[in-house]
XYZ file of C-alpha atoms in Angstrom:
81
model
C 7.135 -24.641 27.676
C 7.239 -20.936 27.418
C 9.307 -18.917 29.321
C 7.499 -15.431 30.546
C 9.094 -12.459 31.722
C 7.385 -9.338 33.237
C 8.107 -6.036 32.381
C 6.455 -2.010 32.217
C 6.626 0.230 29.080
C 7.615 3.866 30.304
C 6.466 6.790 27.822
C 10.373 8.990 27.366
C 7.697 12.147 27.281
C 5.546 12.336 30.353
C 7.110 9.352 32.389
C 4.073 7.563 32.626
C 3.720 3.360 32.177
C 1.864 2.013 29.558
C -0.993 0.033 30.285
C -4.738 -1.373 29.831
C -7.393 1.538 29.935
C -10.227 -0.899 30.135
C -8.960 -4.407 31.300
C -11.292 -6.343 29.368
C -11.029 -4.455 25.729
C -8.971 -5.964 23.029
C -7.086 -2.700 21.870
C -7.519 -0.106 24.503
C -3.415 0.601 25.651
C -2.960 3.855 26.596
C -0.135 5.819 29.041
C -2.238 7.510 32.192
C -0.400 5.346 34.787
C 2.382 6.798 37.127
C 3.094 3.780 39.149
C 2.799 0.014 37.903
C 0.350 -2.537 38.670
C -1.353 -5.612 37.713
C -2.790 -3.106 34.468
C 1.011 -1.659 33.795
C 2.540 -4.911 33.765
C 3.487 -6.798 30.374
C 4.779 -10.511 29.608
C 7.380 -11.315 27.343
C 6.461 -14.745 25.983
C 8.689 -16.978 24.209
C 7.868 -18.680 21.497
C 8.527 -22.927 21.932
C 10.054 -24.003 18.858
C 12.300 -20.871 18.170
C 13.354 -19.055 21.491
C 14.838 -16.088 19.520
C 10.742 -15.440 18.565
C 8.807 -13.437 21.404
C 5.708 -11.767 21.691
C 4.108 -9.490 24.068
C 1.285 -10.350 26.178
C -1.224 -7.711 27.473
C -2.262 -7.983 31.393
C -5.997 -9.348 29.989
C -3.895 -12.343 27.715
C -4.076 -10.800 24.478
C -0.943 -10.617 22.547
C 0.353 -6.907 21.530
C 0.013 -6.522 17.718
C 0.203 -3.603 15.582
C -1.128 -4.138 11.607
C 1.870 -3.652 9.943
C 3.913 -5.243 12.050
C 4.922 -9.013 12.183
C 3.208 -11.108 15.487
C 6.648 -11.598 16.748
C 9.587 -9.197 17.634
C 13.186 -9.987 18.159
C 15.709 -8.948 20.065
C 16.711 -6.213 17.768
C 12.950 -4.519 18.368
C 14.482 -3.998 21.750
C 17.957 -2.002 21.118
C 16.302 1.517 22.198
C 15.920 0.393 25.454
């Protein structure tokens, strides 16, 4: 089973949370948001065979990807925070 936890990407800049322009979009994450909500609010999603694996999963279920990146992240990814 995959363990989830929530969390909200804050921009260091202009203070403002991450989040889903257009809910329903595949690619449209953008940082206009000053408080969170269901948009602003990410899953960390554990992968079932290897629990050191995670991915992130957009409010409308799609998984975070960028092209030259690898699907999943470890804990190193996270260091800066």
């Amino acid at each position: 089973m995959n363990r989830l936890l929530s969390f909200n990407l804050r921009v260091l800049f202009n203070k403002q949370l991450v989040g889903l322009n257009k809910p329903r979009t595949r690619n449209n994450v953008v940082a206009i948001s000053d408080t969170a909500g269901s948009y602003e609010t990410f899953q960390i999603v554990r992968k079932d065979d290897d629990p050191n694996r995670v991915r992130s999963r957009a409010p409308n279920g799609f998984f975070l990807r960028d092209q030259y990146w690898s699907t999943y992240i470890t804990e190193e990814d996270f260091m800066f925070m």
